[in-house]
XYZ file of N, CA and C in Angstrom:
420
model
N 61.393 93.981 26.210
C 61.944 92.895 26.053
C 61.954 91.996 27.557
N 60.950 92.221 28.199
C 60.654 91.397 29.463
C 59.339 91.540 29.998
N 58.753 90.768 30.728
C 57.417 90.714 31.180
C 57.145 89.607 32.087
N 56.175 89.710 32.924
C 55.787 88.310 33.693
C 55.090 87.428 33.023
N 55.341 86.204 33.328
C 54.632 84.945 32.877
C 54.495 84.190 34.035
N 53.080 83.907 34.219
C 52.629 82.711 35.320
C 52.925 83.453 36.372
N 52.614 84.743 36.720
C 52.779 85.392 37.825
C 54.153 85.856 38.180
N 55.116 85.513 37.565
C 56.682 85.821 37.793
C 56.966 87.304 37.001
N 57.122 88.192 37.607
C 57.603 89.360 36.974
C 58.984 89.554 36.995
N 59.380 90.088 35.863
C 60.940 90.178 35.512
C 61.454 91.485 36.401
N 62.704 91.437 36.530
C 63.342 92.549 37.353
C 63.634 93.675 36.466
N 63.823 93.640 35.208
C 64.102 94.649 34.223
C 63.506 94.397 32.975
N 63.666 95.548 32.060
C 63.230 95.220 30.614
C 63.937 96.375 30.170
N 63.854 96.314 28.682
C 64.723 97.115 27.799
C 63.804 98.018 27.095
N 63.963 99.264 27.071
C 63.213 100.170 26.534
C 64.003 101.345 25.521
N 63.660 101.163 24.408
C 64.305 102.060 23.474
C 63.495 102.937 22.511
N 63.639 104.117 22.519
C 62.660 104.804 21.525
C 63.574 105.630 20.369
N 62.916 105.621 19.174
C 63.553 106.608 18.239
C 62.458 107.314 17.553
N 62.789 108.481 17.165
C 61.938 109.347 16.286
C 62.163 109.092 15.061
N 61.043 108.700 14.243
C 61.238 108.310 12.707
C 60.684 109.779 11.990
N 61.561 110.280 11.166
C 61.221 111.367 10.298
C 61.415 110.860 8.936
N 60.288 110.648 8.175
C 60.415 110.109 6.777
C 60.903 108.835 6.880
N 61.884 108.215 5.994
C 62.481 107.065 5.848
C 63.810 106.947 6.576
N 64.419 108.041 6.970
C 65.593 108.209 7.670
C 65.551 107.700 8.925
N 65.558 106.574 9.610
C 65.401 106.006 10.912
C 66.757 106.322 11.683
N 66.718 107.018 12.782
C 68.004 106.975 13.656
C 68.235 105.669 14.139
N 69.571 105.779 14.663
C 70.050 104.560 15.221
C 69.509 104.378 16.710
N 69.228 103.067 17.087
C 68.888 102.518 18.338
C 70.086 102.627 19.168
N 69.735 102.738 20.464
C 71.013 102.749 21.588
C 71.492 101.242 21.664
N 72.751 101.446 22.103
C 73.288 100.121 22.581
C 73.589 100.259 24.032
N 73.294 101.297 24.640
C 73.690 101.674 25.991
C 72.761 101.020 26.920
N 73.173 100.108 27.719
C 72.433 99.503 28.731
C 72.126 100.456 29.935
N 72.918 101.305 30.091
C 72.777 102.079 31.374
C 71.334 102.843 31.045
N 71.269 103.252 29.810
C 70.091 104.254 29.528
C 68.666 103.547 28.921
N 68.929 102.143 28.693
C 67.649 101.311 28.242
C 67.366 100.229 28.976
N 68.167 99.756 29.827
C 67.663 98.728 30.871
C 67.076 99.468 32.041
N 65.701 99.287 32.310
C 64.963 99.739 33.273
C 64.019 98.786 33.935
N 63.393 99.259 35.247
C 62.541 98.524 35.813
C 61.284 98.471 35.021
N 60.422 97.355 35.191
C 59.228 97.233 34.300
C 58.173 98.193 34.927
N 57.747 99.080 34.056
C 56.667 99.957 34.464
C 55.821 100.143 33.340
N 54.541 100.531 33.615
C 53.602 100.865 32.503
C 54.085 102.025 31.495
N 53.720 101.806 30.291
C 53.850 102.783 29.199
C 52.832 103.722 29.202
N 53.141 105.007 28.653
C 52.487 106.033 28.465
C 52.151 106.258 26.792
N 50.943 106.257 26.356
C 50.777 106.345 24.829
C 49.656 107.446 24.823
N 50.041 108.131 23.652
C 48.921 109.185 23.272
C 47.828 108.447 22.573
N 46.500 109.027 22.773
C 45.377 108.302 22.172
C 45.401 108.240 20.589
N 46.074 108.904 20.040
C 46.186 108.808 18.530
C 47.434 108.140 17.896
N 48.111 107.318 19.147
C 49.332 106.789 18.601
C 48.963 105.612 17.457
N 49.859 105.222 16.456
C 49.572 104.444 15.450
C 49.249 102.958 15.874
N 49.968 102.694 17.032
C 49.612 101.320 17.743
C 48.264 101.249 18.092
N 47.727 102.146 18.510
C 46.292 102.082 18.968
C 45.333 102.335 17.969
N 45.476 103.024 16.913
C 44.697 103.306 15.962
C 44.608 102.532 14.689
N 45.806 101.779 14.547
C 45.993 101.049 13.432
C 46.741 99.921 13.491
N 46.965 99.514 14.585
C 47.758 98.240 15.024
C 49.019 98.113 14.427
N 49.758 99.323 14.451
C 51.108 99.184 13.774
C 52.111 98.696 14.949
N 52.205 97.355 14.959
C 53.004 96.667 15.890
C 53.263 95.319 15.658
N 54.345 94.781 16.305
C 54.741 93.514 15.851
C 55.512 92.960 17.216
N 55.617 91.622 17.318
C 56.389 91.032 18.650
C 57.150 89.971 17.936
N 58.047 89.345 18.786
C 58.918 88.218 18.499
C 58.862 87.471 19.793
N 59.183 86.220 19.916
C 59.218 85.443 21.093
C 60.444 84.650 21.115
N 61.221 84.706 22.070
C 62.461 84.015 22.077
C 62.693 83.207 23.499
N 63.494 82.344 23.653
C 63.757 81.683 24.833
C 65.150 81.739 25.316
N 65.336 81.928 26.500
C 66.546 81.647 27.179
C 66.552 80.444 28.101
N 67.714 79.598 28.046
C 67.664 78.479 28.926
C 68.895 78.124 29.476
N 68.842 77.391 30.316
C 70.317 76.951 31.035
C 70.684 75.762 30.473
N 72.111 75.705 30.127
C 72.593 74.564 29.540
C 73.000 73.680 30.644
N 73.577 72.531 30.521
C 73.847 71.671 31.419
C 75.042 72.074 32.387
N 75.742 72.818 31.854
C 77.011 73.402 32.554
C 76.643 74.602 33.383
N 75.270 75.156 33.245
C 74.861 76.296 34.227
C 74.694 77.547 33.276
N 75.436 77.577 32.293
C 75.444 78.733 31.466
C 74.097 79.116 30.927
N 73.666 80.171 30.570
C 72.480 80.562 29.869
C 72.763 80.811 28.528
N 71.938 80.312 27.621
C 71.974 80.355 26.197
C 70.655 81.031 25.579
N 70.517 81.883 24.442
C 69.404 82.220 23.856
C 69.250 81.208 22.571
N 68.101 80.865 22.398
C 67.683 79.988 21.407
C 67.588 80.825 19.978
N 68.444 80.627 19.073
C 68.383 81.258 17.697
C 68.043 82.752 17.587
N 68.650 83.693 18.378
C 68.358 85.015 18.485
C 68.576 85.702 17.180
N 69.474 85.217 16.203
C 69.626 85.935 14.981
C 68.396 85.683 13.963
N 67.880 84.559 14.275
C 66.571 84.341 13.408
C 65.663 85.195 13.774
N 65.359 85.438 15.261
C 64.194 86.446 15.689
C 64.648 87.863 15.264
N 65.822 88.285 15.352
C 66.245 89.467 14.885
C 65.827 89.690 13.368
N 66.103 88.857 12.743
C 65.791 89.035 11.214
C 64.342 89.172 10.877
N 63.556 88.256 11.580
C 62.144 88.377 11.489
C 61.507 89.564 11.807
N 62.115 90.298 12.938
C 61.695 91.529 13.257
C 62.114 92.642 12.403
N 63.183 92.559 11.840
C 63.617 93.491 10.797
C 62.693 93.413 9.656
N 62.483 92.072 9.112
C 61.449 91.900 7.971
C 60.125 92.596 8.240
N 59.470 92.178 9.466
C 58.278 92.694 9.835
C 58.193 94.123 9.974
N 59.260 94.771 10.619
C 59.307 96.255 10.722
C 59.408 96.803 9.403
N 60.095 96.462 8.370
C 60.029 97.028 7.143
C 58.602 96.961 6.420
N 57.844 95.685 6.699
C 56.650 95.789 6.020
C 55.553 96.869 6.714
N 55.771 97.023 8.087
C 54.978 97.876 8.857
C 55.200 99.262 8.861
N 56.404 99.617 8.004
C 56.817 101.131 8.045
C 57.311 101.451 9.480
N 57.988 100.591 10.427
C 58.476 100.807 11.495
C 60.022 100.831 11.402
N 60.849 101.520 12.369
C 62.148 101.577 12.115
C 62.747 100.235 12.521
N 63.400 99.535 11.650
C 63.930 98.113 12.064
C 64.996 98.214 13.162
N 64.954 97.140 13.956
C 65.901 97.174 15.052
C 67.085 96.278 14.418
N 68.118 96.886 14.371
C 69.419 96.181 13.892
C 69.666 94.863 14.671
N 70.071 93.801 14.084
C 70.388 92.499 14.734
C 71.226 92.550 15.761
N 72.338 93.517 15.740
C 73.241 93.867 16.909
C 72.547 94.330 18.037
N 71.431 95.215 18.049
C 70.870 95.951 18.981
C 69.927 94.835 19.431
N 69.198 94.051 18.613
C 68.109 93.080 19.163
C 68.950 92.139 20.123
N 70.041 91.469 19.530
C 70.598 90.465 20.447
C 71.135 91.074 21.529
N 71.975 92.109 21.418
C 72.369 92.899 22.753
C 71.609 93.297 23.709
N 70.271 93.575 23.359
C 69.120 93.788 24.186
C 68.772 92.597 24.853
N 68.426 91.704 24.104
C 68.029 90.358 24.654
C 69.081 89.752 25.632
N 70.383 89.902 25.473
C 71.578 89.305 26.282
C 71.455 90.178 27.493
N 71.279 91.479 27.499
C 71.184 92.448 28.717
C 69.955 92.025 29.509
N 68.909 91.780 28.813
C 67.645 91.583 29.580
C 67.880 90.235 30.463
N 68.312 89.158 29.653
C 68.614 87.661 30.271
C 69.500 88.022 31.473
N 70.668 88.621 31.324
C 71.599 88.795 32.218
C 70.986 89.402 33.469
N 69.990 90.392 33.432
C 69.639 91.134 34.380
C 68.503 90.323 35.176
N 68.008 89.303 34.520
C 66.972 88.425 35.103
C 67.256 87.135 35.044
N 68.768 86.963 35.369
C 69.016 85.546 35.272
C 68.576 84.625 36.475
N 68.129 85.245 37.420
C 67.512 84.416 38.806
C 66.187 83.847 38.174
N 65.424 84.343 37.114
C 64.258 84.013 36.699
C 64.527 82.650 35.586
N 65.846 82.407 35.114
C 65.910 81.348 34.175
C 65.928 80.038 34.882
N 65.047 79.179 34.541
C 64.988 77.785 35.472
C 66.135 77.106 35.134
N 66.512 75.953 36.115
C 67.571 75.188 35.925
C 67.352 74.332 34.642
N 68.453 73.829 34.226
C 68.546 72.793 33.037
C 67.470 71.815 33.116
N 66.797 71.686 32.072
C 65.649 70.560 31.804
C 64.482 70.882 32.421
N 64.380 72.152 33.081
C 62.981 72.351 33.698
C 62.391 73.765 33.267
N 62.699 74.021 31.890
C 61.875 74.996 31.171
C 62.829 76.060 30.624
N 62.126 77.204 30.327
C 62.942 78.359 29.778
C 62.296 79.701 30.140
N 63.069 80.735 30.115
C 62.654 82.238 30.329
C 62.420 82.774 28.813
N 60.977 83.198 28.757
C 60.555 83.591 27.509
C 60.616 85.083 27.417
N 61.316 85.585 26.408
C 61.119 86.978 26.050
C 60.257 87.597 25.054
N 59.741 88.676 25.400
C 58.673 89.023 24.140
C 59.049 90.371 23.741
N 60.069 90.313 22.800
C 60.337 91.581 22.154
C 59.198 92.222 21.458
N 58.917 93.647 21.760
C 57.732 94.361 21.106
C 58.411 95.587 20.144
N 57.715 96.002 19.181
C 58.109 97.248 18.348
C 56.633 97.601 17.939
N 56.448 98.843 18.287
C 55.180 99.505 17.763
C 55.392 101.017 17.489
N 54.264 101.510 16.942
C 54.330 102.883 16.419
C 53.751 103.691 17.666
N 54.447 104.471 18.337
C 53.757 105.172 19.285
C 53.740 106.777 19.109
N 53.975 107.124 17.837
C 53.953 108.579 17.550
C 52.386 108.990 17.356
N 52.005 110.308 17.759
C 50.870 110.653 17.674
C 50.479 111.144 16.213
N 49.224 111.068 15.798
C 48.955 111.503 14.561
C 48.035 110.385 13.969
N 46.996 110.793 13.269
C 46.322 109.837 12.393
C 46.806 109.432 11.159
N 46.891 108.243 10.832
C 47.404 107.886 9.351
C 48.653 106.969 9.722
N 48.735 105.920 8.961
C 49.914 104.983 9.064
C 51.124 105.617 8.526
N 52.221 105.784 9.207
C 53.289 106.310 8.778
C 54.579 105.975 9.634
N 55.940 105.959 9.071
C 56.949 105.747 9.786
C 57.161 106.424 11.050
């Protein structure tokens, strides 16, 4: 949930991993202490489903400063629902709306210095969800 745009790198990103065994997907974490991290490269196995089958999706949402200086996310519940719908189509563990919105909030809070002043643009978030499990064949 964070990356650099126009050569501006974020301070932190949100990284959560779940192991999917069949259709019983485990819960995602709401613990910012465990999931809010410095932006670093990811390590993937060469047979991960994202690399071999494109089992991935993304959303894009904006955080902007209001006139009063507070930061707001633009329609995060809509983005969360689209991610759930897409995850179900791609056999990926859907991210609950509460987790999606909570993670977006935490990323924006930890990167607040990058949110432009009112009327000067927005901070763009790019939530990603992808199959990182090793093994050939599309599967949850």
